[in-house]
Short mmCIF file of C-alpha atoms and ligand atoms in Angstrom, two decimals:
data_model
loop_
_atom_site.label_atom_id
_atom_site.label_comp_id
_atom_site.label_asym_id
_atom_site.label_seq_id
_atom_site.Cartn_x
_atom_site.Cartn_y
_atom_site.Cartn_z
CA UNK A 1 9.68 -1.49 8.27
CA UNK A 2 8.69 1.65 5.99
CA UNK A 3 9.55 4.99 7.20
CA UNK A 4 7.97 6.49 4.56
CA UNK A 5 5.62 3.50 3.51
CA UNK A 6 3.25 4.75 6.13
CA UNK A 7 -0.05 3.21 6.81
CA UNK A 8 -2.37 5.18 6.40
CA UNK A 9 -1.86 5.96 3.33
CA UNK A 10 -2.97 2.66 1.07
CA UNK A 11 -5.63 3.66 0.17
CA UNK A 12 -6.39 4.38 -3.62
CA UNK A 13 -4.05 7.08 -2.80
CA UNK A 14 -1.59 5.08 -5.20
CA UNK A 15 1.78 5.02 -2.93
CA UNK A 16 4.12 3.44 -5.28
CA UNK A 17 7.23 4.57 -2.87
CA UNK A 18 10.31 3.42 -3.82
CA UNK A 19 11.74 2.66 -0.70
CA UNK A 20 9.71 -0.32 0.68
CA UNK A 21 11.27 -3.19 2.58
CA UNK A 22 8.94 -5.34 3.91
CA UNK A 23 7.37 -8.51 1.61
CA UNK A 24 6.12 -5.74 -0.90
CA UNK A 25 9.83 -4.14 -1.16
CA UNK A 26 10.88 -5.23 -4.50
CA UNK A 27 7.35 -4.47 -6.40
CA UNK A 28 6.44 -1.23 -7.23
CA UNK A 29 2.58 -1.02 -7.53
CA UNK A 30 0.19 -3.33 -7.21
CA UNK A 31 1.18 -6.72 -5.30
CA UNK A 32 0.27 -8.92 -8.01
CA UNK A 33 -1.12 -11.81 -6.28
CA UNK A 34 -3.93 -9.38 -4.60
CA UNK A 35 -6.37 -7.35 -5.29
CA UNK A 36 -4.08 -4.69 -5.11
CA UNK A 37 -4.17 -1.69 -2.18
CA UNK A 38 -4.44 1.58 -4.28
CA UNK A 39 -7.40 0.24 -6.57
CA UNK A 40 -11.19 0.76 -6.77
CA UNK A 41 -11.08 -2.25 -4.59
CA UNK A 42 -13.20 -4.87 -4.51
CA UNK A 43 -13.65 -7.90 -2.42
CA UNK A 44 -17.35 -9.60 0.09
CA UNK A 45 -20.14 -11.69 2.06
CA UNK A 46 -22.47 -13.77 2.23
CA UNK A 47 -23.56 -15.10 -0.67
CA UNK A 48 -26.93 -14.53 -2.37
CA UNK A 49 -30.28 -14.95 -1.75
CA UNK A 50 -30.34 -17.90 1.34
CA UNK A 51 -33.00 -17.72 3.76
CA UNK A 52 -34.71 -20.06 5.64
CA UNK A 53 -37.68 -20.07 7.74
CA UNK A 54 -34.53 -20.45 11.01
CA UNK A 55 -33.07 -17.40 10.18
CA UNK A 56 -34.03 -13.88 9.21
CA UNK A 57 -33.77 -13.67 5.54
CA UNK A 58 -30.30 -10.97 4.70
CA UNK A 59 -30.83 -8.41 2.28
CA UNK A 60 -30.00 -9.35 -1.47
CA UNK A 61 -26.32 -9.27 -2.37
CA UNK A 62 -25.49 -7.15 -5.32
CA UNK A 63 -22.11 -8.42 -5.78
CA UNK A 64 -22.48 -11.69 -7.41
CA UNK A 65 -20.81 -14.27 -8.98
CA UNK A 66 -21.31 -16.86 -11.65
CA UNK A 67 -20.65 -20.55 -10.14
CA UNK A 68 -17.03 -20.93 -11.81
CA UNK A 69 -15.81 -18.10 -11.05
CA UNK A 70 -17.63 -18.41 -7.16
CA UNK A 71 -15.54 -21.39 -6.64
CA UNK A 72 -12.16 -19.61 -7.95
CA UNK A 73 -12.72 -16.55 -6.13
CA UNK A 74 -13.54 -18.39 -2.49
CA UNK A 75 -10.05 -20.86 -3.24
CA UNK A 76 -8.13 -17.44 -4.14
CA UNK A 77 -9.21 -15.84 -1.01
CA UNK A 78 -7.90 -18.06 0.94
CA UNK A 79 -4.14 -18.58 -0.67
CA UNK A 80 -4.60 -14.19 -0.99
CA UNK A 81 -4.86 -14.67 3.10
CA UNK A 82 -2.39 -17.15 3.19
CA UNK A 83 0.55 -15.60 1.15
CA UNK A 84 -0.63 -12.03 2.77
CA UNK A 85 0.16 -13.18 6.64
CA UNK A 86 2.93 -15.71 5.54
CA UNK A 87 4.66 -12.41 4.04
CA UNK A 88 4.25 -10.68 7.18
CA UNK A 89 5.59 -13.10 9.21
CA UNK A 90 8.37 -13.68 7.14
CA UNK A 91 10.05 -10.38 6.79
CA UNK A 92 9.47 -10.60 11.05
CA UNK A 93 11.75 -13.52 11.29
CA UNK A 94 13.89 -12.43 8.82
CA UNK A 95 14.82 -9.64 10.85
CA UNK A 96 14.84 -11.22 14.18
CA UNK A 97 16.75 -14.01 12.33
CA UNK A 98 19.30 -11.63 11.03
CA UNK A 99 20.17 -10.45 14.70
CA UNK A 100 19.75 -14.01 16.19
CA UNK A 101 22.04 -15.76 13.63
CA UNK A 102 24.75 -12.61 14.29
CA UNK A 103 24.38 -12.48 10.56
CA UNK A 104 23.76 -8.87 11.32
CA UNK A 105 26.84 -8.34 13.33
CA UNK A 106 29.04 -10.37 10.80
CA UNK A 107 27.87 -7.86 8.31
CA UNK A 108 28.45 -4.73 9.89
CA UNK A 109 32.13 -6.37 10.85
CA UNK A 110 32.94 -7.06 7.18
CA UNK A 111 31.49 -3.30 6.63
CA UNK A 112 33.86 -2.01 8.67
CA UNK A 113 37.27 -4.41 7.47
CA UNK A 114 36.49 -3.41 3.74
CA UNK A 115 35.96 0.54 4.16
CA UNK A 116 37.33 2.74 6.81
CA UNK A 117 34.48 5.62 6.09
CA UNK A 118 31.78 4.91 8.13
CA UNK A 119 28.97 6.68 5.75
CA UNK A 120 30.46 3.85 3.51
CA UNK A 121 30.18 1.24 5.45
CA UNK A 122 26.75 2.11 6.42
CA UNK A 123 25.88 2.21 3.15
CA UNK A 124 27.44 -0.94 2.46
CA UNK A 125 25.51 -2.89 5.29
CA UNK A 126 22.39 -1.17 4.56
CA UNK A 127 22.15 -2.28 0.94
CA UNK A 128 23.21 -5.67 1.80
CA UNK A 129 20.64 -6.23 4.19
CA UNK A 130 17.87 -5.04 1.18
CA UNK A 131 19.60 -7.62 -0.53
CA UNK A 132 19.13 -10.24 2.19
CA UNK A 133 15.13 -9.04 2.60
CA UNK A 134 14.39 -9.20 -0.67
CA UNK A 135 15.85 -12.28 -1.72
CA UNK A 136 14.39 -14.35 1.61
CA UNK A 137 10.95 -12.69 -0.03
CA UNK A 138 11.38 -14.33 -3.60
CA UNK A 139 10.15 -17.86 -3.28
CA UNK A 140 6.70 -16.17 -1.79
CA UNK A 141 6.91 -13.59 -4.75
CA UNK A 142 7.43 -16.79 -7.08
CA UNK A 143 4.74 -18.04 -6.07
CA UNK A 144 1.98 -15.00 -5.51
CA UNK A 145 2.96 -15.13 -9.00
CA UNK A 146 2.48 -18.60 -10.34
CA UNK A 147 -1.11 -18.29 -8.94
CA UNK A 148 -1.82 -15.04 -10.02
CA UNK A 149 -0.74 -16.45 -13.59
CA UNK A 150 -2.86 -19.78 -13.12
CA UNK A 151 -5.89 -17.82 -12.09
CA UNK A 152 -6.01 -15.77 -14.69
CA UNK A 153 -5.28 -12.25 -13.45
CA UNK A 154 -1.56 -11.70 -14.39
CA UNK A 155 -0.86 -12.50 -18.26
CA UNK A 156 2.49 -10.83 -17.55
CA UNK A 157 5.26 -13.35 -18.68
CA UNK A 158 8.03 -14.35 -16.24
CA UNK A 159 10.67 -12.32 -18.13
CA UNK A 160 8.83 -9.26 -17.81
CA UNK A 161 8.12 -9.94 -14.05
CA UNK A 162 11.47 -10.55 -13.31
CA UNK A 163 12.33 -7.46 -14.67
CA UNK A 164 9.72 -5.73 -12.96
CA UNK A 165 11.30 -6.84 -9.82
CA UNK A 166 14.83 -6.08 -10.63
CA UNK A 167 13.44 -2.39 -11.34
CA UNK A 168 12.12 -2.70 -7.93
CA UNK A 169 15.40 -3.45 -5.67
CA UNK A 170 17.44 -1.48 -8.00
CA UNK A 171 15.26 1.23 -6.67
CA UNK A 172 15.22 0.62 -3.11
CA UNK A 173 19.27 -0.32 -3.02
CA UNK A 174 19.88 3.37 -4.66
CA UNK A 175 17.40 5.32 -2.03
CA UNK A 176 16.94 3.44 0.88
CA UNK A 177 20.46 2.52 2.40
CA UNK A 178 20.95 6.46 2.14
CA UNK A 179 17.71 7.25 3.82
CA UNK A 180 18.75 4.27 6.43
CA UNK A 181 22.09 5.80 7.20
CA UNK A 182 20.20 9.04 7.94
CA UNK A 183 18.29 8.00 10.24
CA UNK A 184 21.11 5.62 11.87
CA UNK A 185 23.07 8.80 12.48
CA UNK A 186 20.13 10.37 14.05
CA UNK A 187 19.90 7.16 16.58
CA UNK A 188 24.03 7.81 16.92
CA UNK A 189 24.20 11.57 16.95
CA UNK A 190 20.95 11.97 19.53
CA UNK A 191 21.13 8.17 21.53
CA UNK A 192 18.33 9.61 23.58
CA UNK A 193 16.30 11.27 22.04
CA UNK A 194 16.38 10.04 18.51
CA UNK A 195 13.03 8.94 18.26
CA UNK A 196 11.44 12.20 18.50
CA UNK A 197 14.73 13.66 15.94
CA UNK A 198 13.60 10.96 13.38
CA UNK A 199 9.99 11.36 13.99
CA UNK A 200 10.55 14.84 12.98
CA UNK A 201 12.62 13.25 9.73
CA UNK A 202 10.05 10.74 8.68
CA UNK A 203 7.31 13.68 8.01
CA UNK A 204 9.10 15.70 5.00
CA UNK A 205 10.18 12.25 3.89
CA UNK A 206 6.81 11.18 3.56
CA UNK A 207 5.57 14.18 1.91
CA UNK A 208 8.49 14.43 -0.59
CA UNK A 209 7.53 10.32 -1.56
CA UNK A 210 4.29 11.30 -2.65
CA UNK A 211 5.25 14.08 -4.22
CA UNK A 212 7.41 12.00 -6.68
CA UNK A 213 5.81 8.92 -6.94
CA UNK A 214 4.29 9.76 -10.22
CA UNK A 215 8.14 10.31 -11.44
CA UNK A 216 8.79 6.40 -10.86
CA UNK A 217 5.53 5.24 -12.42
CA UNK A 218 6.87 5.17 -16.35
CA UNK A 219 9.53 3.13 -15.28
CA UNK A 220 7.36 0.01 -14.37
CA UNK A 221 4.84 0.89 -16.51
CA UNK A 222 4.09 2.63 -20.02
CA UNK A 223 1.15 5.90 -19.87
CA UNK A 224 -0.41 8.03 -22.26
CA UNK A 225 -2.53 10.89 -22.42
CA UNK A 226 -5.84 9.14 -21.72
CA UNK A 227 -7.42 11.83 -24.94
CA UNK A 228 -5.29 10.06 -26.94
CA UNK A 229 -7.37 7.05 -27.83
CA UNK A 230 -9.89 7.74 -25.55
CA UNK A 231 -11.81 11.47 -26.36
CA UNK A 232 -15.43 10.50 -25.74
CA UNK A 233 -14.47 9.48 -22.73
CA UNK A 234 -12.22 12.60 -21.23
CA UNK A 235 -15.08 14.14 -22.77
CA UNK A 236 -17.42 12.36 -20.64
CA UNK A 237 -14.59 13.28 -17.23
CA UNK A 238 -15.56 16.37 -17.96
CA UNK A 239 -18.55 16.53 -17.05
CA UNK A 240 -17.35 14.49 -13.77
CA UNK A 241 -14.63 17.50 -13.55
CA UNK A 242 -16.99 20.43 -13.90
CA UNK A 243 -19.47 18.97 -11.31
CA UNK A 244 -16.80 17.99 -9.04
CA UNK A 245 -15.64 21.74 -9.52
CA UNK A 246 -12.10 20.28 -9.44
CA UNK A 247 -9.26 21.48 -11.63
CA UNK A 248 -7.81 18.26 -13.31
CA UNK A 249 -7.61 19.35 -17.17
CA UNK A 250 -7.14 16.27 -19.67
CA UNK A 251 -2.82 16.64 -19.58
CA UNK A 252 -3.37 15.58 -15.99
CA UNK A 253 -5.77 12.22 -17.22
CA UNK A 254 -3.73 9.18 -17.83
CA UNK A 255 -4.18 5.75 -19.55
CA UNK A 256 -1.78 3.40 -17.93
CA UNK A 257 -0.97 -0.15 -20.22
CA UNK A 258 -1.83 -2.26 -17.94
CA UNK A 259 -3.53 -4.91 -20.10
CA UNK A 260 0.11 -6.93 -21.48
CA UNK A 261 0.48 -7.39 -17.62
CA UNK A 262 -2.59 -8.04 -15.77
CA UNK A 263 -6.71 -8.85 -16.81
CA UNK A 264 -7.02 -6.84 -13.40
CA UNK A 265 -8.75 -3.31 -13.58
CA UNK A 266 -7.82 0.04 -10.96
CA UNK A 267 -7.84 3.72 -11.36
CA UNK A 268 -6.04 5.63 -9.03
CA UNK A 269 -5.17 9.46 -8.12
CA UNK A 270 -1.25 9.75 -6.84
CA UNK A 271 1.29 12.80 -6.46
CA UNK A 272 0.41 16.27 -4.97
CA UNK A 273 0.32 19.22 -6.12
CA UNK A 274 1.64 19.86 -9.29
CA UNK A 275 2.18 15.65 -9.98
CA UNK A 276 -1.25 15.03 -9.18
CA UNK A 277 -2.68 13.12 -11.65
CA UNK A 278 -5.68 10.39 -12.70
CA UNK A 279 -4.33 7.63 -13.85
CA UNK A 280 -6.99 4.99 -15.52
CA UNK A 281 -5.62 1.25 -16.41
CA UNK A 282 -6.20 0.81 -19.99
CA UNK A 283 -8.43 -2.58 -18.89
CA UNK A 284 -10.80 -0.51 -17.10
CA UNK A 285 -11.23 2.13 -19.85
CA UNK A 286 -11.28 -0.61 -22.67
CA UNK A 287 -13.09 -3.17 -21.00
CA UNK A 288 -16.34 -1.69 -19.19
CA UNK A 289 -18.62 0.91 -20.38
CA UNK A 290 -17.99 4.80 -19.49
CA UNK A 291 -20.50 5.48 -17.31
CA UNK A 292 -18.60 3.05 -14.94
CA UNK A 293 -15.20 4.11 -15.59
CA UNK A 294 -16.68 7.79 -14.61
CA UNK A 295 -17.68 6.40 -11.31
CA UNK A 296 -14.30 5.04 -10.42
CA UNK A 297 -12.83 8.27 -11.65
CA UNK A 298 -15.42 9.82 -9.57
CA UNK A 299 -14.33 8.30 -7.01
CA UNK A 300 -10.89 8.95 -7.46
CA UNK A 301 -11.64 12.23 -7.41
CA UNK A 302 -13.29 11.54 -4.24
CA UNK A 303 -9.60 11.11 -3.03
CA UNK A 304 -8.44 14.23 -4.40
CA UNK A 305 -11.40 16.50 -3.61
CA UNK A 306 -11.34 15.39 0.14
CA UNK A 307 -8.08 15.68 0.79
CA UNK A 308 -7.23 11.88 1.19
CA UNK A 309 -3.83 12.35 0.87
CA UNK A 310 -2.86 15.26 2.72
CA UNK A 311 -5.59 13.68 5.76
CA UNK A 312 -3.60 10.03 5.43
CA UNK A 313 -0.49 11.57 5.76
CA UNK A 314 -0.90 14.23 8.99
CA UNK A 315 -3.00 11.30 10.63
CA UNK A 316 0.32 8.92 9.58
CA UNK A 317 2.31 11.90 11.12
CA UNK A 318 0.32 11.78 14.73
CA UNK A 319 0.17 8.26 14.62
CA UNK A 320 4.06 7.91 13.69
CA UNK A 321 5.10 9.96 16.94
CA UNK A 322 3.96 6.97 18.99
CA UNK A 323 4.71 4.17 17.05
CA UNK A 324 8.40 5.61 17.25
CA UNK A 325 8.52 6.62 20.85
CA UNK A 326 6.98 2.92 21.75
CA UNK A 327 9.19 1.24 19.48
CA UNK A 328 12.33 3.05 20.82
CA UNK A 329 10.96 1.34 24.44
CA UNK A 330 10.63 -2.05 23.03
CA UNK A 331 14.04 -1.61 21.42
CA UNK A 332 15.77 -0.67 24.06
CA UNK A 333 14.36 -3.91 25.91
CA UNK A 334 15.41 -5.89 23.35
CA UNK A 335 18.95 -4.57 23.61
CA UNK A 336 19.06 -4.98 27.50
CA UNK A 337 17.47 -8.44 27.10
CA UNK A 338 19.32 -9.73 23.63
CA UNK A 339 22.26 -7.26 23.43
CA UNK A 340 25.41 -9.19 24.04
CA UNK A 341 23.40 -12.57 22.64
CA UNK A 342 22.83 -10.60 19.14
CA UNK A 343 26.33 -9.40 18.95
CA UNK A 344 25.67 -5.68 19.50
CA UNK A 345 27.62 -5.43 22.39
CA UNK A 346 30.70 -7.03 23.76
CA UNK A 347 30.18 -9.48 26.40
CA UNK A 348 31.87 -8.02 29.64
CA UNK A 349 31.27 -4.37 28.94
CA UNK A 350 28.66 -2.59 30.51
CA UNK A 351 25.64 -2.18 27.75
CA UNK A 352 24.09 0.71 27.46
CA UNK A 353 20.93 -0.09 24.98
CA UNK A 354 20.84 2.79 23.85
CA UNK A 355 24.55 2.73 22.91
CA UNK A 356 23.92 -0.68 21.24
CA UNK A 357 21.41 0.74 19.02
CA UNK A 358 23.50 3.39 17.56
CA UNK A 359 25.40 0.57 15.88
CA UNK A 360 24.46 -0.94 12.52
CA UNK A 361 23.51 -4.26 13.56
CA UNK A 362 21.48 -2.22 16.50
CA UNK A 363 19.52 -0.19 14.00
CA UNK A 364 18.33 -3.76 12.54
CA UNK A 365 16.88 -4.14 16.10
CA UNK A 366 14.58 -0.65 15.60
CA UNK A 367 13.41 -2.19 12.30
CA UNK A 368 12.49 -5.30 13.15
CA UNK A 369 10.45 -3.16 16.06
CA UNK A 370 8.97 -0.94 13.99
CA UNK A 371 7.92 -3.96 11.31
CA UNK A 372 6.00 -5.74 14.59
CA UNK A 373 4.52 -2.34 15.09
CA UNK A 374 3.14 -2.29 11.64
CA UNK A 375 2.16 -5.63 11.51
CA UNK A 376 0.04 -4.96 15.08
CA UNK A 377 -1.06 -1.59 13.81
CA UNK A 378 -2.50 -3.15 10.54
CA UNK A 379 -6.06 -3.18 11.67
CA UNK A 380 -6.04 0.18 12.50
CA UNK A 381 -4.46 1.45 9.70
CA UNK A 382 -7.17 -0.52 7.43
CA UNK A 383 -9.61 0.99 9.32
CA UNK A 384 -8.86 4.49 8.56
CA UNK A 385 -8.64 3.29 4.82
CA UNK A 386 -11.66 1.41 4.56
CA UNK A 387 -13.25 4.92 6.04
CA UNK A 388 -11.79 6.73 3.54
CA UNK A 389 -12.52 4.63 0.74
CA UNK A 390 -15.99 4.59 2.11
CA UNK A 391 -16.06 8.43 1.88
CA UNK A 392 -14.66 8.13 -1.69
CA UNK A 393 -17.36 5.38 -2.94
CA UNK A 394 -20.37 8.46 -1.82
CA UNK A 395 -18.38 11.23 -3.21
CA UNK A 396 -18.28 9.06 -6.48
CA UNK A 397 -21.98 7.72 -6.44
CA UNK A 398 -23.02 11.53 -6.07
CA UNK A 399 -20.28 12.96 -8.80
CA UNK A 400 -22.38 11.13 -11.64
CA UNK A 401 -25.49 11.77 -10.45
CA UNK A 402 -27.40 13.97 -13.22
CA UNK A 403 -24.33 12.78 -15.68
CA UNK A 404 -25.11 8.84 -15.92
CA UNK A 405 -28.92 7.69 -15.69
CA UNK A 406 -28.80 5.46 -12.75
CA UNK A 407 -25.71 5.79 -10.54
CA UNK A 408 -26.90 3.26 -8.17
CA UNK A 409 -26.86 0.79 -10.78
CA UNK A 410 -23.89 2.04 -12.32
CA UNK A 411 -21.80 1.91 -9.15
CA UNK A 412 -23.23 -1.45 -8.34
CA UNK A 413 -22.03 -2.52 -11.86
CA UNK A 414 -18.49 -1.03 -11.70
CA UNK A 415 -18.18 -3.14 -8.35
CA UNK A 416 -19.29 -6.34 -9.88
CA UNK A 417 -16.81 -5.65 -12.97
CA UNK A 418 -14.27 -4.84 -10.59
CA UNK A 419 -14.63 -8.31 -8.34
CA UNK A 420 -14.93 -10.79 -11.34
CA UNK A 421 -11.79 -9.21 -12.88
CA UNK A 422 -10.22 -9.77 -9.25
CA UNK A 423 -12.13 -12.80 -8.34
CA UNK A 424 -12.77 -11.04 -5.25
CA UNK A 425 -14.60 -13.37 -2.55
CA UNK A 426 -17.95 -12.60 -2.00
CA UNK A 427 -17.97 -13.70 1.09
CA UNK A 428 -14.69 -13.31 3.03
CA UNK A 429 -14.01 -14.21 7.10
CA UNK A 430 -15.31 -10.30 8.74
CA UNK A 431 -11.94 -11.33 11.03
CA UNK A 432 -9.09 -11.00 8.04
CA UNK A 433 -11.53 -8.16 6.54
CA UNK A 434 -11.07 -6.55 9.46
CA UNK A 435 -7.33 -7.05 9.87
CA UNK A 436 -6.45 -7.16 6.27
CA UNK A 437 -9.10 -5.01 3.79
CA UNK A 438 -7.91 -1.04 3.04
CA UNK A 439 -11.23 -1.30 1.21
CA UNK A 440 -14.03 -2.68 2.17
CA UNK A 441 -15.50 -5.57 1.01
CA UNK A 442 -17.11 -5.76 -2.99
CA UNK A 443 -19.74 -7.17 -1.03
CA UNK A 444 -20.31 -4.23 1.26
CA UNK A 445 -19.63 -1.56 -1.22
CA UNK A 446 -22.07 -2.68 -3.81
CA UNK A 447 -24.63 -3.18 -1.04
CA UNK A 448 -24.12 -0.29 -0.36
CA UNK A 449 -24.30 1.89 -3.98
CA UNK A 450 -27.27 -0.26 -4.11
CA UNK A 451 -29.38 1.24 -1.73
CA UNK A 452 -27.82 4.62 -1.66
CA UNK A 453 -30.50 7.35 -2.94
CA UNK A 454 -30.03 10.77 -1.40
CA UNK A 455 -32.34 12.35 -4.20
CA UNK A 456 -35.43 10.20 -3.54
CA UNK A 457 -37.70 12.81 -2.31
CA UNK A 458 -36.36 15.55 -2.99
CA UNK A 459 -33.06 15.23 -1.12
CA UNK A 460 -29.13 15.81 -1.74
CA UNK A 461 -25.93 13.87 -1.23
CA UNK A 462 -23.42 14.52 0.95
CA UNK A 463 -21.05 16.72 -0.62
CA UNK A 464 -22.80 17.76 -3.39
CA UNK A 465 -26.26 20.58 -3.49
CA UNK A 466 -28.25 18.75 -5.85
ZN1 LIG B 1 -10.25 4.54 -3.37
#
């Protein structure tokens, strides 16, 4: 469940919040063993140039592979899928396993013989059960990793990533079982009407976690100024800056050192207000030529110019008052139906469900509800994204215009760099794209920059005059 890690938000809107518990709680950033959320994201269909005289001939693809890497990307997609709803589903019964063993109840009972505060014990229970999460998520994270490593996208060493992760939990046992025991007291203080009381909690959370994301970044990864080594380029932003008519001076351009970890590339905008800030992967800046790295960054700006963030989080908001008054229904059914089984309530005395979720133990019950509400909620959530990132790719195509030569085939370019160095399917099941993309598919958005001309005859893009 993720109070704060709210859904609409994964976008390239980079959401590195440090208080995540589901299969992505202990890593910070980019789930290695994807393509990750926040990036310029690539990924596909069908592959090129088949027609037959049977069936109408399709369009030419302009996200393309060569044969090897064709072969890795397609066997990648599918253990990507694999580990992706295996994760899922696994931090479900987790939970539900938690209440069904009792371990949950055993917990809060040891809790309560070691400490008589309660605020301790909560806290306590609260950072034991991280504990429990994260380490029933390890042999999956193992293993994302071992593949990432064997495909070639991670180069990071198995020392670093364990470090990596350790940063991670060490994070989310100092903030979350705080932020937990918050919102357990609402549950206990307001048994009725704590939904709405937490609802109204989970929106300055959410805005404070993007605020100071950016403050977390240098301690998974190392940044510079992106001038630094890189002037013709932030040069070259510039121009993308002026015509954007946005105010993000080179201190507020970063080059994150990404390449002793991962042959992956991403930029990505994060923070608000005063920590907003570009941040470009020193891959992508190294690696392809400028006039691509200035359409991801025009995209990025995309992002920041259209509000992304500030849109993805009052949509979260609207969408979070429903998801917690249905999931305070559901939970309450599950405490009528599983109470006394679970341990929440003695056997013999009248339950109350709403009295049985005030407890610890019953606050694990409201997580594992609002986890099945995420995981049902996914495709919508993805679809907002995807629309978003949509909105983003035109923004970026029409930034460069008039700064690069040929931003169709620039864009289409960046996309192509951006799915070999993912091995991004070209041709994924339009199901799991559905369910599982916050971008669409490489495929689609190169098709896409492909044909997209607003100035042929004399016309303009979408957001910008000329
Ligand atoms: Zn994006």
């Amino acid at each position: 469940m993720n109070f704060a890690r709210c859904a609409m938000l994964a976008g390239c809107v980079a959401l590195h919040l440090p208080f995540q518990l589901t299969a992505v709680a202990p890593r910070l950033g980019p789930a290695p063993h994807t393509a990750p959320r926040n990036v310029v994201n690539p990924s596909a269909s069908p592959p090129a140039e088949s027609s037959s005289a049977s069936t109408p001939a399709k369009p030419p693809q302009a996200y393309k592979l060569p044969p090897d890497k064709l072969a890795k990307a397609i066997a990648l997609g599918r253990i990507r899928n694999i580990v992706d709803l295996a994760g899922s589903l696994l931090d479900l019964a987790v939970l539900w396993l938690l209440l069904a063993t009792r371990a949950s109840a055993a917990i809060e009972s040891w809790s309560q013989r070691i400490t008589p505060r309660r605020w301790l014990q909560g806290l306590f229970f609260f950072a034991i059960f991280l504990l429990i999460t994260a380490l029933a998520d390890l042999p999956l994270d193992v293993y994302a990793h071992h593949v990432s490593r064997s495909y070639g996208i991670s180069v990071a060493g198995w020392g670093d990533w364990l470090l990596d992760l350790s940063k991670g939990l060490g994070l989310s046992i100092l903030f979350v079982p705080p932020i937990l025991l918050a919102f357990n007291w609402i549950v206990r203080r307001w048994p009725r009407r704590y939904w709405l009381y937490s609802w109204m909690a989970t929106i300055p959370l959410m805005v404070v976690s993007v605020f100071i994301a950016p403050l977390f970044e240098p301690i998974f990864n190392r940044y510079e100024p992106l001038a630094k080594n890189h002037p013709v380029l932030v040069g070259e932003l510039q121009k993308v800056v002026a015509r954007t008519g946005t105010s993000i001076p080179p201190e507020r351009m970063f080059l994150m050192k990404a390449a002793q970890k991962t042959n992956g590339l991403n930029a990505y905008v994060s923070g608000l207000g005063s920590t907003k800030r570009i941040v470009v992967w020193d891959t992508t800046a190294d690696r392809i030529p400028d006039d691509q790295v200035l359409f991801l960054l025009g995209h990025e700006t995309g992002h920041y110019v259209l509000n992304h963030i500030a849109k993805g989080l009052a949509l979260s908001a609207v969408a979070l008052f429903f998801v917690y008054w249905g999931c305070a229904r559901f939970a309450a059914w599950l405490a009528r139906g599983f109470g006394v089984r679970w341990g929440l309530a003695q056997e013999g005395i009248t339950l109350r469900s709403v009295a049985a979720l005030s407890s610890r133990s019953g606050f694990v019950v409201l997580l594992f509800t609002i986890s099945v509400a995420g995981f049902v909620l996914a495709p919508i959530d993805n679809l907002v994204s995807r629309y978003f990132e949509h909105q983003a790719d035109v923004y970026g195509q029409e930034a460069i215009h008039g700064i690069v030569t040929d931003p169709q085939k620039t864009a289409v370019a960046a996309f192509n760099a951006l799915g070999e160095a993912w091995l991004e399917d070209p041709n994924p099941s339009p199901f799991l794209e559905c369910w599982t993309y916050s971008h669409p598919s490489t495929q689609s958005r190169a098709n896409f920059a492909a044909q997209y001309d607003p100035w042929a005859n004399g016309g303009h893009g979408e957001f910008f005059d000329k």
